[in-house]
C-alpha positions as a printed NumPy array, in Angstrom:
array([[ 15.752,  41.741, -87.572],
       [ 14.618,  41.773, -91.18 ],
       [ 11.203,  43.317, -91.813],
       [  9.166,  46.106, -93.315],
       [  8.164,  48.792, -90.823],
       [  6.068,  51.925, -90.842],
       [  7.606,  55.275, -89.96 ],
       [  4.494,  57.123, -88.761],
       [  1.024,  56.414, -87.419],
       [ -0.648,  56.931, -90.777],
       [  1.851,  55.079, -92.951],
       [  2.022,  51.519, -94.168],
       [  4.645,  48.937, -93.3  ],
       [  6.64 ,  49.623, -96.441],
       [ 10.091,  50.762, -95.24 ],
       [ 12.719,  48.029, -95.148],
       [ 14.715,  47.585, -91.9  ],
       [ 17.411,  44.938, -91.635],
       [ 19.861,  44.535, -88.768],
       [ 22.468,  41.791, -89.02 ],
       [ 25.688,  41.118, -87.157],
       [ 27.62 ,  43.219, -89.67 ],
       [ 25.227,  45.771, -91.211],
       [ 22.256,  47.997, -90.475],
       [ 20.006,  48.927, -93.381],
       [ 17.024,  51.277, -93.278],
       [ 15.106,  52.343, -96.342],
       [ 17.817,  52.431, -99.031],
       [ 20.789,  53.282, -96.812],
       [ 23.216,  50.794, -95.276],
       [ 26.131,  51.149, -92.843],
       [ 28.672,  48.705, -91.471],
       [ 28.316,  48.116, -87.734],
       [ 32.064,  47.984, -87.049],
       [ 32.46 ,  51.478, -88.568],
       [ 29.983,  53.174, -86.198],
       [ 31.721,  55.869, -84.141],
       [ 28.75 ,  57.841, -82.8  ],
       [ 25.265,  57.005, -81.567],
       [ 22.246,  58.939, -80.319],
       [ 18.814,  57.936, -79.036],
       [ 15.972,  60.244, -78.094],
       [ 12.224,  60.187, -77.638],
       [ 10.473,  63.507, -77.349],
       [  7.025,  65.005, -77.537],
       [  5.778,  66.504, -80.804],
       [  4.073,  69.806, -79.995],
       [  1.656,  71.786, -82.139],
       [  0.725,  75.196, -80.712],
       [  1.421,  74.209, -77.091],
       [ -0.467,  70.921, -77.404],
       [  1.124,  67.488, -77.402],
       [  0.167,  65.699, -80.615],
       [  2.571,  62.763, -80.59 ],
       [  6.021,  61.331, -80.022],
       [  9.138,  61.311, -82.163],
       [ 11.54 ,  58.385, -81.745],
       [ 15.053,  58.953, -83.048],
       [ 17.977,  56.545, -83.269],
       [ 21.026,  57.915, -85.077],
       [ 24.194,  56.095, -86.097],
       [ 27.315,  57.702, -87.588],
       [ 30.425,  56.4  , -89.246],
       [ 33.291,  58.645, -90.377],
       [ 31.599,  58.962, -93.786],
       [ 27.873,  58.239, -93.309],
       [ 24.917,  58.871, -91.048],
       [ 21.879,  56.615, -90.7  ],
       [ 18.783,  58.151, -89.084],
       [ 15.92 ,  55.964, -87.896],
       [ 12.991,  58.297, -87.219],
       [  9.513,  57.125, -86.225],
       [  6.514,  59.292, -85.323],
       [  3.374,  58.395, -83.433],
       [  0.51 ,  60.894, -83.645],
       [ -2.436,  61.185, -81.233],
       [ -1.481,  57.925, -79.51 ],
       [ -2.063,  55.94 , -82.707],
       [  0.471,  53.103, -83.051],
       [  2.166,  54.196, -79.82 ],
       [  2.62 ,  50.602, -78.651],
       [  3.902,  49.586, -82.096],
       [  6.625,  52.262, -82.152],
       [  7.6  ,  51.725, -78.515],
       [  8.   ,  47.993, -79.126],
       [  9.819,  48.547, -82.446],
       [ 12.317,  50.978, -80.917],
       [ 12.866,  48.648, -77.97 ],
       [ 13.682,  45.794, -80.361],
       [ 16.028,  47.994, -82.403],
       [ 17.906,  49.205, -79.327],
       [ 18.164,  45.634, -78.014],
       [ 19.757,  44.633, -81.33 ],
       [ 22.292,  47.461, -81.571],
       [ 22.663,  49.557, -78.411],
       [ 24.824,  47.501, -76.053],
       [ 27.304,  46.168, -78.621],
       [ 27.642,  49.559, -80.289],
       [ 28.043,  51.622, -77.112],
       [ 30.464,  49.076, -75.622],
       [ 32.619,  49.288, -78.761],
       [ 32.584,  53.102, -78.836],
       [ 33.302,  53.279, -75.087],
       [ 36.266,  50.903, -75.414],
       [ 37.683,  52.92 , -78.338],
       [ 37.378,  56.189, -76.389],
       [ 38.862,  54.642, -73.245],
       [ 41.778,  53.418, -75.363],
       [ 42.314,  56.987, -76.635],
       [ 42.387,  58.324, -73.068],
       [ 44.798,  55.594, -71.965],
       [ 47.048,  56.549, -74.902],
       [ 47.17 ,  60.127, -73.586],
       [ 44.832,  61.555, -76.219],
       [ 41.66 ,  63.615, -75.815],
       [ 38.072,  62.53 , -76.431],
       [ 35.489,  64.971, -77.829],
       [ 31.752,  64.746, -77.089],
       [ 29.478,  67.695, -77.804],
       [ 31.209,  70.872, -76.671],
       [ 33.43 ,  68.959, -74.226],
       [ 36.901,  67.542, -74.519],
       [ 38.206,  65.195, -71.839],
       [ 41.771,  64.122, -71.174],
       [ 43.959,  63.135, -68.246],
       [ 44.078,  66.802, -67.164],
       [ 40.301,  67.163, -66.922],
       [ 37.59 ,  68.593, -69.118],
       [ 37.66 ,  71.584, -71.453],
       [ 34.354,  73.238, -72.31 ],
       [ 35.252,  74.117, -75.885],
       [ 32.667,  76.876, -76.452],
       [ 33.816,  78.801, -73.38 ],
       [ 37.452,  77.644, -73.61 ],
       [ 37.326,  76.929, -69.878],
       [ 39.099,  74.065, -68.12 ],
       [ 37.727,  72.004, -65.233],
       [ 40.224,  69.789, -63.416],
       [ 38.969,  66.388, -62.291],
       [ 39.071,  67.481, -58.648],
       [ 36.6  ,  70.32 , -59.418],
       [ 34.328,  68.523, -61.882],
       [ 30.716,  68.061, -60.866],
       [ 28.24 ,  66.398, -63.199],
       [ 24.654,  65.299, -62.847],
       [ 22.389,  63.332, -65.164],
       [ 18.891,  64.818, -65.351],
       [ 15.917,  63.492, -67.332],
       [ 16.772,  65.448, -70.499],
       [ 20.413,  66.497, -70.13 ],
       [ 23.824,  66.09 , -68.575],
       [ 24.777,  69.092, -66.425],
       [ 28.506,  69.751, -66.063],
       [ 29.943,  72.46 , -63.832],
       [ 32.974,  73.606, -61.894],
       [ 32.452,  72.999, -58.182],
       [ 34.308,  76.187, -57.179],
       [ 33.409,  78.574, -60.029],
       [ 29.718,  78.831, -60.895],
       [ 30.459,  80.738, -64.113],
       [ 31.908,  77.581, -65.688],
       [ 29.165,  75.164, -66.716],
       [ 27.397,  73.563, -69.652],
       [ 24.36 ,  71.443, -70.443],
       [ 24.507,  68.589, -72.942],
       [ 21.03 ,  67.542, -74.058],
       [ 20.198,  63.93 , -74.891],
       [ 18.167,  64.96 , -77.944],
       [ 21.073,  66.549, -79.803],
       [ 24.374,  65.382, -78.288],
       [ 25.927,  62.389, -80.001],
       [ 27.7  ,  59.862, -77.715],
       [ 26.37 ,  61.468, -74.541],
       [ 25.899,  58.023, -72.986],
       [ 29.535,  57.243, -73.775],
       [ 30.613,  60.487, -72.077],
       [ 28.589,  59.644, -68.961],
       [ 30.177,  56.169, -68.817],
       [ 33.668,  57.664, -69.238],
       [ 33.024,  60.244, -66.506],
       [ 31.798,  57.473, -64.19 ],
       [ 34.883,  55.394, -64.986],
       [ 37.238,  58.317, -64.306],
       [ 35.556,  59.735, -61.199],
       [ 33.968,  56.694, -59.549],
       [ 36.06 ,  53.733, -60.712],
       [ 39.445,  55.488, -60.393],
       [ 40.083,  55.415, -64.134],
       [ 42.403,  58.39 , -63.723],
       [ 44.925,  56.096, -62.01 ],
       [ 45.055,  53.926, -65.155],
       [ 46.009,  56.862, -67.397],
       [ 49.728,  57.42 , -68.102]])
C-alpha cells in the first residue's frame, strides 16, 4: 500500500500512507513493524448534541518509543464507503501479522512464568489481577464475555470483583481475549510451568 489518502469527508487525498513489509508510514511519521508491541482498532459514532453526525475510524500502533495514530472521519455519510474500504485494506495489510506477533510474544512471557499487562488487568499462571481494585481472580473463578463494545471480566463467586475493558480505549484487548481463550478453552494453563 503506497498512496495518498484523505483523512475526513471534506479533505483532499493529500496525506501519504505507505505500508511495506518492514515499515508503516502515515503523514510524516514512520514506525518499524517488528517493533510494534501494542495495537488498537475502533470505529465509533461522532455525536453532536445527541445527533449522529459521522463515524471516526481509529487504528493505533505503538512501539516502546513511538505511537502512530491513523484517524479517519466520515461526516454525514459523505465518503463512508471510501473510509470503510480504506480501513479494511489497512487492517488486511497489518492486523493479522501484527496481532499474531504480539500474541506470540505475550504467550512466551506467560510460558516463562512472567505476567502480561493489558489495560487494568495483569494475567499470570495464578490468574488475573484487576490492578485498579487490587483484586485477584483465580482461573477457576474467572468469567469473561465479549460484548459489542467491551470485554466484561468478573469473579464467578464474588460479584464485587469485576471490570470492563472497552475496545475504543484499551490497547491489545484482542490479544487479551485470545490469551484468555487459549488459557481457558485450549488448556493453555497446562503448558505453563
